[in-house]
Every structure is written in C-alpha cells, then in structure tokens.
Amino acid sequence: MQYFHSVRLDEEKCLGCTNCIKRCPTQAIRVRDGKARIISNRCIDCGECIRVCPHHAKRAVTDPLSMMDDFRYKIALPAPTLYGQFNHLLDVDYVLTGLIDLGFDSVFEVSRAAELVSDYTRQLMRENKLKTPVISSACPAVVRLVKVRYPDLCGQVLPHLSPMQVAARLAKEEAIRQTGLAKEEIGCFFITPCPAKVTDIVSPIGISQSWVDGAFSIADIYKPLLEKMEQVKTPRPLSKSGIIGVSWANSGGESAALIREQYLAADGIENVITVLDQLEDERLTELDFIELNACPGGCVGGVLTVENPYVAKARIQRLRKYMPVSLNHVNGSVSPEILEWDGELEYTGGMQLSSDLVEAMRMMQEIDALEKMLPALDCGSCGAPSCRALAEDIVTGSGARLNDCIFILRKEASSLGVSLSDHPADRGRIHPTEEQNDDGKNAQ
Amino acid sequence: MSSSSVQPIVQLYEVPGNDFTRAGEASSKVKGILKKLGYDPDAIRRVSIAMYEGEINMVIHANGGIARVEIFPDRVEILLSDQGPGIADVEKAMEEGYSTAPDEVRALGFGAGMGLPNMKKCCDEFRIDTAIGKGTDVYMIIRVRGSKS
Ligand SMILES: Nc1ncnc2c1ncn2[C@@H]1O[C@H](COP(=O)(O)OP(=O)(O)O)[C@@H](O)[C@H]1O
Ligand code: SF4
Ligand SMILES: [Mg+2]
C-alpha cells in the first residue's frame, strides 16, 4: 500500500541533527547517511517535525495559489482558524470579501459545516446511538494515530466526515445547481492550518474520493489576502455561521458545541497520546465525548498558521462576541447521511514487529539482547531516537547496524588499535555508507 | 512454525510502594510490548486492566512489590507479589465495592472496591495466596481467545 504524506524533507537544508527523531510521536524518523528519513507507514502528518526543525528542513506540501486557474469556478473553504490571524478584525465578512477579491467565485465557511457536524452529533448522542466515549474525528492526525496504534479504539471514533469535506461537498453541489457547470469544472480549495488536512484531501478518511480539490496554506495566502482585505470598503454579507462553528478553531470548541458536561478536550500530541492510552485501558468511562487535537491550543496551533495560537484564540473569542449561536442545522435541506463515513475506521497497524506473533516474539528477544549491548544513553547519534529503537531497526532489517552506535564503533576501533577523533569534522563518519563499511579504514 | 518452539518473553518489574505517582508504569510497559508483538487486542486489553488494578493494589495496600510477566504466544501469565499486610478475608475483598483504601487515595479516584472483581473478570485463571503479616501473591493467566490451552 502506498501512503501519501504532506510532510516532506528538504534534503539540502537537513543537517542530520537529532531534533526531529527525538520529537516524533510515532518514532517515524531516522537519520541515515546524514539525512532525516520518514518511515511512511508510521507518519501521521502531525507536523511536529516541522515545528521543531531548527533548519526548516521539514515542510508541508500544499498547492500553489495558481492552481485556481485550473478550474472555471473556484470556491474558497476557509478554516475558522484563518479568522484568528488578523489583528483588529471585528467582522468575518472582511476576510470572506477579501477572498472573493482574490479571485474566488464564492466562499463556503468550514465553520458552517462544523455546525452541521455538531448538530448531528448532538442528535445521535441524545439518542444514544454512538459508542461512548465518542472520540472526535475532526483532527486527521489523531484519526491516523488511532489507525496505526489503537485497534480497540477504532470503533469509537466519530464516523463523520470532517467539516472540511462536508463543506466541500455542500459547496460543490450548490455550485453545480447554480452554474450548471460539471463537477470537474468546479474547484474547492481548503485554506489549511496544517499538513494533516492536506493528507486528508489526497487520501481521505471515511470516503473513497475527496470533495476538496486543493489546499492553500494559511501562511501562503495570508499576505495577498491581507492586501485585499485592507482595500475592502464595505464588506459583503457573506458569513453564515455562528459561535459554535467558529469555536472549532480552538481546543474545546467542538466539545462545548455538544452542550454536554462529561467531555474532555486535550491538545498537543503528547497529551493526545496520554488520553488515548487511558481510553484504551477503559479508565475514562465516565466521559461521553473526547475531543483531541494534535496541535497545541487546537487548530489555531497548526504549523501552517502565521499567528501565535494563544493570540489567535483570543481574537476568535472577541470575534464571536456578536455572533448568533449557530446558523446551520441538519434538517430537510441537508440530509444527515452525507455527513457519514462509508464505514467504520479500519485499523492498519504499522508499529508491530511482524504479522506473525511467534516471529515477533523471537525478534523481541533479539532486540532485548542487542539493547543490553548498547550504552542506554539514547543520544540519537546513530540516527535512531533511542538505543532501543536502534536495536529494533537492526533486528527488523531496516539497514541499521550495531556500529551505527558511536560507542560501539569506538570500542571496535580501539580494539583494532586506531583512535577515533572527537573533532566535529569527523561526524560524518558516524554514518558509514554502504561502500565504506570497513570501519577501521574509515576511522583513520 | 510451532508456537512451542519459542521461549516466553519474561519481564520483571519492581513496583515502588513509596511513590504513588509511578503506579501504573509497569502495566503500561507490558501493554507497549504486547502491541509491538501484534498481540491479540482483546487479550492486551484484559492484561492491561488486570495488571493495572493489581499494580495499584500493591501500591496502595501493600507498600509496593514485584511483578513478573511471562508472555507466551497463547497466553500471558502474571505474578504480582508483595510483602504487605496480607488480606484477612479474601472472599470479602473480592466483593464489588468492598474497600479499605485510605481517604487520601480516594481523593484521586481510587478505592472504589472494584479492582479485584475486575481483575478476576479479565482473567481465565485467577488465584490469591495471602498470609496475614507476610504478604500477598496474585497469580493471573489471560489466554488469547480462540487459542487452545
Ligand atoms: N495486595 C494487597 N494487599 C493487601 N490488601 C489488599 C491487596 N489487594 C487488595 N487488598 C484488599 O482488598 C480490598 C479490595 O481490593 P479492590 O477490589 O482492588 O478495591 P480497592 O483497591 O478499591 O480498595 C482492598 O481495599 C484491600 O483491603
Ligand atoms: S489540531 Fe487542527 S491544525 Fe493541528 S493537525 Fe489537527 S486538524 Fe490540523
Ligand atoms: Mg484496587
């Protein structure tokens, strides 16, 4: 199976340091031959490595604004997080009018779709139709994490499309009705705070074909949009959502929209993992809704935003002040079925040693033995996030070797009578390449 | 490949009695190992719950102890052994809701008296050996459902 990832490495900028390997929540990064490599089936596109890389060598692939030209009718789908990026903004319509002036034919706020998802979730929970505690499916990085690590929790993930996909579907169907154009001639563009959403466009969760055609990062659209917004004299009355939809940008917003008390909202990937671990052990049974966002503060903390998450949050709070509570409800005009996934979330794994249990046990014993030979420093110089991870890489045959560990290499060298210099210029030799695998020779 | 040809994976943990904040660490490590092995999810769930409850009991009722876990392809065997006060009336202790937990741990949400009954529910074999003033051994076996014993 092929995995698409929006998070990529810029080889030229990567210095092969250990920042990202240490911080990746799924241990999906290794440094090999002096460059970071992402292990595809473990990556959840959370963007944590983009956040920590001091050399800006990790980036998210988003679409260029020029992609709009490929479609006859272009629709902007702004994430509510976008509204938190602008200083002194008192009216969302400035942002929406600015988007029209930028060349979009129409806008469909993702917050409208968020209100529909909230309304439908409220309804299903009232009728006790969902397995509790229900886990939100709004953050695709979290949903992918559940897919690779939590087999037991897959059935508890809210089986609804993300507001982004719902917005795109409703916007596209409306545009087809109004313009008479074919589906292919209409382009829906999500204005995204994060790489995880981009991945959810290329390989969507819960449906086979994405309704969204492209993604522009908030960071990319920020400047041209701001220029247009500054020229807006009288904004057009375009906004059709309220407090509930806009609040989805912040951690806790989706939960508050359910108007229930027994919820938990956690943000930041480490916290998310802690909560999922506890859920898996059935330690949070008194709760009925779990909102999880990979980013600190919620989507306002996405890596493709420009403003500090807490500043953005405060701004959104101020913006909400004169808004109606909610303007979108599932009823006759929107049938609830279109919000639903085609099926339950499927566990894909990706963390196990082997699909054969006995084989996995043998491997684990080998890993245990190898780990005992390593210095337990977890220094990262070998390119793996911990000594244990190196042992695992060796046993799983992913190309790592025991003397990738500089301490082992030193021991080997000194037993051959050569001394390894401590000079930083020798760092490259920590990762001997295939051609130069005679370590004694390298060390001279 | 016959499953008898592989040695069990044996893990030993010391469960400290003096640091309440570290309770639950051993069971979460075991869970991590089982997941890495691709173990049956239902068995992982039962092991996690049973061992977690037993570990907590050693911490709050017995001032800590040791946990020995053996992982076989078809089952997990767990021995929790402490040198605490022992359990005077095991039958009573097994009742749902019975608890002698002190107030300070109740404030953290422990002491509902459901630990032992839940442990038993999770296990295929469950035995308590206890002696007043000497300590308690809890012995548990969790089998992978559908595999023969
Ligand atoms: N390892 C142990 N050593 C001594 N007493 C124990 C031990 N485990 C359980 N008990 C006794 O059994 C009772 C019931 O245990 P349990 O069902 O786990 O409830 P709880 O831990 O909430 O009190 C405890 O309150 C305690 O009196
Ligand atoms: S919290 Fe929001 S911004 Fe961050 S990864 Fe999840 S969906 Fe994207
Ligand atoms: Mg207990």
XYZ file of C-alpha atoms and ligand atoms in Angstrom:
629
model
C 0.000 0.000 0.000
C 1.218 3.475 -0.882
C 0.958 6.275 1.654
C 0.745 9.891 0.683
C 2.304 12.336 3.080
C 2.170 16.056 3.080
C 5.139 16.336 5.434
C 8.375 16.127 3.431
C 12.084 16.632 3.867
C 14.172 19.269 2.150
C 17.432 17.318 1.731
C 19.563 20.382 1.197
C 18.573 22.044 4.413
C 18.738 18.909 6.558
C 21.936 18.728 8.590
C 21.168 15.313 10.036
C 20.761 16.537 13.613
C 18.621 14.710 16.161
C 15.872 17.233 16.865
C 13.134 15.657 14.802
C 13.907 11.988 15.542
C 13.580 12.702 19.240
C 10.295 14.549 18.977
C 8.358 12.410 16.521
C 5.416 10.937 18.478
C 5.359 7.718 16.440
C 9.154 7.322 16.153
C 8.797 7.606 12.394
C 12.064 9.429 11.636
C 15.621 8.112 11.321
C 18.797 9.823 10.218
C 20.519 7.710 7.566
C 23.565 8.808 5.626
C 23.350 12.162 7.335
C 19.759 12.950 6.301
C 16.444 12.513 8.058
C 14.138 9.909 6.535
C 10.456 9.472 7.294
C 9.127 5.938 7.725
C 5.993 6.223 5.674
C 3.577 3.831 7.350
C 4.197 5.379 10.768
C 3.919 9.059 9.852
C 0.621 10.666 10.853
C 1.398 14.078 9.302
C 1.035 15.852 12.625
C 3.698 18.362 11.649
C 5.606 18.074 14.917
C 8.911 17.747 13.000
C 8.141 20.898 11.035
C 7.625 22.659 14.344
C 10.911 21.515 15.882
C 13.358 21.559 12.951
C 15.709 24.493 13.568
C 16.886 24.410 9.943
C 13.431 24.496 8.343
C 14.242 21.304 6.506
C 10.786 19.820 7.053
C 7.955 21.275 5.097
C 4.380 20.612 4.166
C 3.381 20.174 0.574
C 0.444 22.428 -0.199
C -0.839 23.649 -3.556
C 0.293 26.881 -5.234
C -2.351 29.603 -5.460
C -2.081 29.341 -9.241
C -3.899 26.008 -9.050
C -7.099 28.066 -9.016
C -6.609 28.704 -12.712
C -7.219 25.041 -13.474
C -10.936 25.430 -12.694
C -13.699 27.527 -14.212
C -15.446 28.083 -10.903
C -13.381 28.389 -7.715
C -14.644 28.072 -4.186
C -12.680 29.029 -1.059
C -13.206 26.943 2.062
C -11.660 28.955 4.905
C -10.889 27.081 8.135
C -12.155 29.114 11.103
C -8.538 29.333 12.252
C -7.969 31.792 9.400
C -10.084 34.383 11.237
C -7.706 34.410 14.178
C -4.746 35.542 12.065
C -5.767 39.179 11.637
C -5.332 41.995 14.067
C -8.294 44.299 14.788
C -10.701 42.119 12.851
C -14.248 42.622 14.088
C -16.192 41.103 11.251
C -15.555 37.816 9.448
C -17.041 39.315 6.284
C -13.833 41.284 5.688
C -11.973 38.003 5.344
C -14.642 36.448 3.144
C -14.919 39.516 0.900
C -11.125 39.599 0.653
C -11.174 36.001 -0.593
C -13.681 36.937 -3.324
C -11.488 39.883 -4.334
C -8.564 37.481 -4.529
C -10.322 35.673 -7.357
C -12.607 33.091 -5.794
C -16.131 32.934 -7.219
C -17.620 32.029 -3.880
C -16.781 31.127 -0.311
C -18.164 28.425 1.914
C -17.076 28.713 5.516
C -15.895 25.437 7.012
C -17.473 26.649 10.254
C -20.894 26.169 8.605
C -20.148 22.508 8.065
C -18.756 22.276 11.602
C -22.142 23.416 12.899
C -23.828 20.659 10.919
C -21.447 18.042 12.297
C -22.089 19.354 15.819
C -25.837 19.332 15.341
C -25.849 15.779 14.033
C -23.518 14.563 16.780
C -25.769 16.160 19.414
C -28.724 14.373 17.897
C -27.051 10.957 17.768
C -25.729 11.291 21.299
C -29.140 12.246 22.609
C -30.487 9.082 21.028
C -27.582 7.048 22.471
C -26.635 5.871 19.010
C -22.874 6.218 19.404
C -20.418 4.089 21.322
C -19.113 6.206 24.197
C -16.804 7.798 24.973
C -17.022 9.107 21.417
C -13.666 10.224 20.014
C -13.760 13.249 17.713
C -12.697 12.656 14.109
C -12.001 16.296 13.311
C -8.198 16.172 13.502
C -6.889 13.812 10.805
C -3.534 13.437 12.590
C -5.379 11.996 15.596
C -7.505 9.694 13.446
C -4.367 8.371 11.748
C -2.709 7.865 15.109
C -5.673 5.733 16.208
C -5.413 3.802 12.933
C -1.761 2.873 13.491
C -1.739 2.419 17.260
C -5.130 1.816 18.852
C -7.021 -1.135 17.353
C -9.574 -1.162 20.165
C -10.483 2.474 19.767
C -11.215 2.469 16.033
C -14.893 1.733 16.672
C -15.251 4.724 18.983
C -14.091 7.346 16.516
C -16.997 9.558 15.417
C -17.869 8.121 11.984
C -18.446 11.533 10.433
C -16.608 13.404 7.731
C -14.515 16.318 8.823
C -16.152 19.738 8.415
C -13.702 20.394 5.563
C -15.072 17.516 3.461
C -18.686 18.334 4.345
C -18.169 21.973 3.392
C -16.626 20.974 0.063
C -19.468 18.636 -0.781
C -22.209 21.128 0.055
C -20.393 23.959 -1.727
C -19.799 21.910 -4.847
C -23.363 20.644 -5.078
C -24.681 24.162 -4.602
C -22.359 25.483 -7.313
C -23.417 22.762 -9.750
C -27.056 23.749 -9.204
C -26.389 27.459 -9.599
C -23.956 27.457 -12.517
C -24.857 24.344 -14.444
C -21.156 23.541 -14.702
C -19.849 19.982 -14.458
C -18.363 18.761 -11.202
C -14.862 18.697 -12.708
C -15.047 22.359 -13.662
C -15.581 23.442 -10.075
C -12.591 23.625 -7.735
C -12.888 23.592 -3.946
C -9.843 24.914 -2.084
C -9.352 24.468 1.617
C -7.349 27.149 3.369
C -5.444 24.964 5.744
C -3.735 25.370 9.097
C -1.866 22.043 8.849
C -0.349 19.285 6.705
C -2.668 16.634 8.177
C -5.627 18.192 6.388
C -3.688 18.146 3.122
C -3.148 14.430 3.512
C -6.854 14.057 4.186
C -7.516 15.597 0.776
C -5.245 13.228 -1.147
C -6.163 10.114 0.821
C -9.366 10.952 2.675
C -10.598 9.045 5.709
C -14.090 7.570 5.545
C -14.778 8.214 1.830
C -13.097 6.998 -1.330
C -12.894 10.308 -3.152
C -12.194 13.708 -1.637
C -14.585 16.561 -2.321
C -11.745 19.027 -1.869
C -9.515 19.665 -4.891
C -6.628 21.553 -3.382
C -5.198 23.119 -0.244
C -3.623 26.523 0.223
C -1.728 27.075 3.404
C -2.797 29.931 5.648
C 0.807 31.128 5.593
C 0.827 31.317 1.771
C -2.484 33.112 1.379
C -2.011 35.430 4.342
C -0.196 38.295 2.626
C -2.154 38.524 -0.637
C -5.377 38.168 1.337
C -4.428 40.848 3.828
C -3.703 43.239 0.956
C -7.172 42.645 -0.476
C -8.808 42.940 2.942
C -7.198 46.314 3.506
C -8.930 47.598 0.372
C -12.378 46.364 1.332
C -14.624 49.396 1.997
C -17.931 47.698 2.649
C -17.718 44.004 3.263
C -20.338 41.802 1.630
C -22.662 39.972 3.995
C -21.247 36.511 3.300
C -20.848 34.879 6.700
C -23.419 32.238 7.526
C -22.128 30.660 10.693
C -22.117 31.405 14.400
C -20.275 30.918 17.652
C -20.446 27.136 17.516
C -18.802 26.792 14.112
C -16.101 29.386 14.619
C -15.161 27.957 18.018
C -13.993 24.716 16.398
C -10.689 26.519 15.747
C -9.863 26.262 19.450
C -9.396 23.179 21.555
C -12.633 22.675 23.479
C -14.813 24.281 20.819
C -16.155 21.088 19.349
C -16.936 19.739 22.829
C -18.656 22.896 24.006
C -20.878 22.692 20.937
C -22.335 19.433 22.209
C -23.811 21.207 25.220
C -22.957 18.312 27.492
C -20.840 18.227 30.606
C -18.995 14.932 30.501
C -16.367 15.793 27.966
C -12.612 16.034 27.807
C -10.665 18.218 25.377
C -6.926 17.587 25.068
C -4.484 19.294 22.739
C -0.838 18.767 21.842
C 0.246 15.375 20.564
C 1.781 14.175 23.852
C -1.443 14.874 25.717
C -3.426 13.200 22.977
C -1.363 10.017 23.366
C -1.816 10.033 27.150
C -5.575 10.298 26.779
C -5.759 7.580 24.111
C -3.702 5.257 26.332
C -6.131 5.802 29.184
C -9.153 5.369 26.960
C -7.726 2.102 25.753
C -7.455 0.883 29.343
C -11.096 1.870 29.917
C -10.087 4.402 32.515
C -12.228 7.263 31.224
C -15.572 5.534 31.069
C -17.394 8.314 32.897
C -16.893 10.622 29.917
C -19.037 10.667 26.824
C -17.057 12.826 24.412
C -13.322 13.126 23.820
C -12.034 15.975 21.684
C -8.415 15.572 20.628
C -6.288 17.984 18.642
C -2.717 17.201 17.656
C -1.718 20.847 17.822
C -1.267 22.945 20.961
C -4.380 25.013 21.519
C -6.247 23.215 18.737
C -6.153 24.131 15.032
C -5.034 27.672 15.920
C -1.740 25.927 16.762
C -1.384 24.375 13.296
C 2.103 24.634 11.777
C 0.905 26.463 8.668
C -0.575 29.398 10.547
C 1.176 32.734 10.989
C -0.104 33.896 14.369
C 0.724 32.563 17.817
C -2.035 30.121 18.839
C -2.970 31.934 22.023
C -3.194 35.280 20.294
C -5.341 33.693 17.590
C -7.547 32.132 20.225
C -8.106 35.450 21.974
C -9.005 37.067 18.675
C -11.519 34.398 17.819
C -13.069 34.818 21.228
C -13.514 38.507 20.553
C -14.888 37.891 17.064
C -17.533 35.527 18.426
C -18.987 38.231 20.603
C -21.709 39.483 18.325
C -22.375 36.250 16.539
C -25.522 34.140 16.678
C -25.053 30.798 18.405
C -25.431 28.582 15.365
C -26.926 29.051 11.914
C -26.671 25.556 10.478
C -28.751 22.537 11.381
C -29.354 19.152 9.843
C -32.920 19.033 8.635
C -34.794 18.827 5.324
C -32.221 20.779 3.310
C -29.155 18.864 4.465
C -29.635 15.165 4.832
C -27.566 13.743 7.674
C -26.364 10.788 5.580
C -23.949 12.981 3.663
C -22.050 13.572 6.917
C -21.423 9.899 7.462
C -18.383 7.799 6.667
C -18.743 4.882 4.273
C -17.690 2.517 7.072
C -16.026 2.202 10.432
C -12.395 3.254 10.857
C -10.045 0.463 9.862
C -7.000 -0.433 11.938
C -3.878 -0.533 9.789
C -1.209 -1.050 12.437
C 2.309 -0.129 11.474
C 4.004 -0.397 14.844
C 4.225 -4.195 15.175
C 7.462 -6.100 14.627
C 5.901 -8.782 12.471
C 2.490 -10.013 11.428
C 3.466 -13.419 12.777
C 3.329 -13.497 16.566
C 5.958 -16.173 17.136
C 8.310 -14.430 14.756
C 7.620 -11.131 16.548
C 8.475 -12.781 19.884
C 11.777 -14.047 18.535
C 12.579 -10.616 17.199
C 11.746 -9.034 20.526
C 14.133 -11.379 22.300
C 16.862 -10.466 19.858
C 16.103 -6.782 20.386
C 16.303 -7.222 24.162
C 19.697 -8.882 23.814
C 21.033 -6.187 21.493
C 19.718 -3.420 23.703
C 21.802 -4.763 26.568
C 24.944 -4.237 24.469
C 24.095 -0.569 23.857
C 25.021 2.203 26.308
C 21.422 3.230 27.212
C 22.211 6.886 26.606
C 19.559 7.476 23.947
C 21.884 10.077 22.434
C 20.477 9.812 18.925
C 23.876 9.897 17.176
C 23.119 6.580 15.489
C 20.152 8.174 13.781
C 17.521 6.361 15.826
C 15.541 8.083 18.600
C 16.756 5.689 21.330
C 19.100 2.758 21.881
C 16.056 0.509 21.918
C 14.920 1.899 18.567
C 18.358 1.185 17.057
C 18.202 -2.390 18.320
C 14.771 -2.674 16.766
C 15.936 -1.247 13.449
C 18.789 -3.747 13.325
C 16.521 -6.704 14.002
C 13.773 -5.603 11.625
C 16.384 -5.376 8.892
C 15.893 -1.731 8.048
C 19.563 -1.250 7.219
C 20.862 -0.179 10.619
C 23.935 -1.816 12.168
C 25.329 -2.154 15.634
C 28.306 0.054 14.880
C 25.997 2.905 13.904
C 26.320 3.450 17.642
C 29.405 5.621 18.120
C 30.234 3.921 21.408
C 30.298 0.505 19.786
C 32.232 1.935 16.867
C 34.803 3.391 19.240
C 35.200 0.116 21.035
C 35.681 -1.707 17.752
C 38.181 0.877 16.591
C 40.242 0.809 19.739
C 40.356 -2.947 19.652
C 41.851 -2.521 16.185
C 44.378 -0.066 17.599
C 43.005 3.097 15.979
C 41.682 6.080 17.855
C 38.623 7.990 16.792
C 38.972 11.720 16.842
C 36.394 13.712 18.732
C 36.600 16.507 16.211
C 33.191 17.558 14.858
C 34.530 17.269 11.311
C 34.513 13.537 11.871
C 30.781 13.477 12.496
C 30.012 12.240 9.001
C 31.819 9.022 9.783
C 29.250 8.132 12.361
C 27.133 7.009 9.458
C 29.389 4.862 7.295
C 27.929 4.380 3.838
C 27.487 1.025 2.186
C 30.671 1.396 0.120
C 32.833 2.253 3.096
C 31.785 -0.358 5.551
C 35.269 -1.171 6.677
C 35.131 0.800 9.888
C 38.793 0.533 10.736
C 39.638 2.200 7.456
C 37.062 4.945 7.910
C 38.446 5.859 11.236
C 41.891 6.803 10.063
C 6.165 -22.565 12.831
C 5.152 -24.236 16.074
C 4.475 -21.931 18.959
C 6.145 -24.202 21.477
C 9.477 -23.558 19.799
C 9.691 -20.008 21.110
C 10.792 -19.066 24.609
C 8.379 -16.905 26.583
C 9.249 -13.245 26.962
C 9.843 -12.658 30.645
C 9.647 -9.251 32.256
C 10.325 -8.319 35.850
C 9.254 -5.043 37.380
C 9.727 -3.529 40.745
C 6.616 -1.629 41.758
C 7.695 1.059 44.214
C 5.477 1.465 47.255
C 6.662 4.883 48.281
C 5.908 6.768 45.059
C 2.232 6.742 44.265
C 2.726 8.842 41.147
C 4.579 5.985 39.462
C 1.802 3.445 39.916
C 0.671 2.012 36.592
C 4.034 2.262 34.863
C 4.708 -1.467 34.763
C 1.341 -2.321 33.243
C 1.727 0.354 30.614
C 5.152 -1.052 29.683
C 3.660 -4.507 29.288
C 0.945 -3.080 27.107
C 3.602 -1.459 24.919
C 5.413 -4.765 24.499
C 2.239 -6.653 23.607
C 1.364 -4.065 20.999
C 4.800 -4.263 19.454
C 4.299 -8.008 19.210
C 0.979 -7.527 17.463
C -0.728 -9.475 20.249
C -4.486 -10.081 20.178
C -6.133 -6.713 21.046
C -8.737 -8.260 23.353
C -6.041 -10.061 25.335
C -3.995 -6.844 25.508
C -6.991 -5.035 26.907
C -7.585 -7.677 29.596
C -3.907 -7.861 30.540
C -3.721 -4.080 30.833
C -6.740 -3.805 33.087
C -5.920 -6.782 35.319
C -2.301 -5.827 35.756
C -3.058 -2.156 36.272
C -5.534 -2.908 39.059
C -3.145 -5.369 40.700
C -0.285 -2.914 40.489
C -2.370 -0.168 42.074
C -3.377 -2.551 44.853
C 0.248 -3.344 45.636
C 0.983 0.368 45.847
C -1.977 1.459 47.967
C -2.469 -1.617 50.139
C 0.925 -3.320 50.378
C 3.674 -0.709 50.063
C 4.772 -1.982 46.669
C 6.027 -5.302 45.385
C 7.245 -7.028 42.277
C 5.523 -8.013 39.055
C 6.675 -10.913 36.915
C 5.117 -11.206 33.479
C 5.581 -14.089 31.059
C 4.331 -13.700 27.544
C 3.576 -16.879 25.579
C 2.067 -16.991 22.110
C -1.270 -18.173 23.520
C -1.341 -16.600 26.977
C 0.121 -14.100 29.398
C 0.942 -15.178 32.941
C 1.268 -12.517 35.609
C 2.504 -12.874 39.144
C 2.137 -9.919 41.495
C 3.947 -10.480 44.733
C 4.159 -8.222 47.774
C 5.221 -8.376 51.394
C 2.391 -6.242 52.654
C -0.172 -6.873 55.414
C -1.980 -9.683 53.591
C -5.735 -9.925 53.080
C -7.719 -11.097 56.124
C -10.918 -12.092 54.341
C -10.329 -12.813 50.660
C -13.989 -13.576 49.959
C -14.990 -10.198 51.312
C -12.175 -8.440 49.435
C -13.493 -9.956 46.205
C -16.925 -8.361 46.703
C -17.757 -5.439 44.432
C -17.494 -2.195 46.364
C -15.545 -3.540 49.349
C -12.538 -1.362 50.092
C -10.237 -0.421 52.910
C -8.446 2.256 50.878
C -7.416 5.348 52.844
C -9.070 8.692 52.180
C -6.080 10.306 50.509
C -6.131 7.830 47.612
C -9.918 8.027 47.372
C -9.447 11.699 46.630
C -7.569 10.582 43.482
C -10.399 8.358 42.415
C -9.019 5.030 43.706
C -10.645 2.837 46.304
C -13.928 2.063 44.570
C -13.587 -1.545 45.613
C -13.817 -2.771 42.032
C -10.185 -3.735 41.482
C -10.173 -7.389 42.493
C -13.559 -8.217 40.927
C -12.461 -6.606 37.649
C -9.154 -8.455 37.706
C -10.992 -11.714 38.088
C -13.350 -10.881 35.221
C -10.412 -10.217 32.901
C -8.614 -13.460 33.707
C -9.017 -17.064 32.638
C -7.247 -18.189 35.783
C -7.074 -16.158 38.961
C -5.660 -17.123 42.329
C -4.770 -15.257 45.512
C -2.288 -16.654 48.038
C -2.148 -14.467 51.103
C -0.938 -14.636 54.696
C -1.545 -12.020 57.359
C 1.596 -10.079 58.125
C 3.551 -11.869 55.380
C 2.165 -10.673 52.090
C 0.061 -11.475 49.062
C 0.669 -13.222 45.739
C -1.833 -12.707 42.960
C -1.465 -15.135 40.089
C -3.285 -14.452 36.828
C -3.465 -16.090 33.408
C -5.030 -14.390 30.427
C -5.487 -16.565 27.357
C -5.836 -15.420 23.805
C -9.471 -16.207 22.974
C -9.806 -18.890 20.372
C -6.440 -20.448 21.167
C -6.284 -23.812 22.956
C -4.893 -24.062 26.462
N -2.091 -6.564 47.630
C -2.949 -6.378 48.641
N -2.508 -6.379 49.920
C -3.360 -6.180 50.951
N -4.675 -5.959 50.784
C -5.195 -5.922 49.543
C -4.360 -6.127 48.415
N -5.142 -6.048 47.312
C -6.398 -5.827 47.742
N -6.443 -5.755 49.086
C -7.643 -5.570 49.934
O -8.774 -5.876 49.181
C -9.658 -4.770 49.127
C -10.399 -4.732 47.808
O -9.486 -4.510 46.760
P -10.017 -3.853 45.411
O -11.182 -4.652 44.939
O -8.891 -3.692 44.482
O -10.586 -2.456 45.899
P -9.814 -1.121 46.273
O -8.381 -1.265 45.852
O -10.533 -0.094 45.506
O -9.933 -0.969 47.743
C -8.783 -3.585 49.390
O -9.490 -2.482 49.889
C -7.800 -4.149 50.400
O -8.372 -4.171 51.685
S -5.242 20.071 15.503
Fe -6.108 21.022 13.684
S -4.356 22.061 12.775
Fe -3.490 20.531 14.177
S -3.160 18.668 12.945
Fe -5.207 18.502 13.876
S -6.591 19.335 12.295
Fe -4.536 20.030 11.788
Mg -7.871 -1.806 43.940
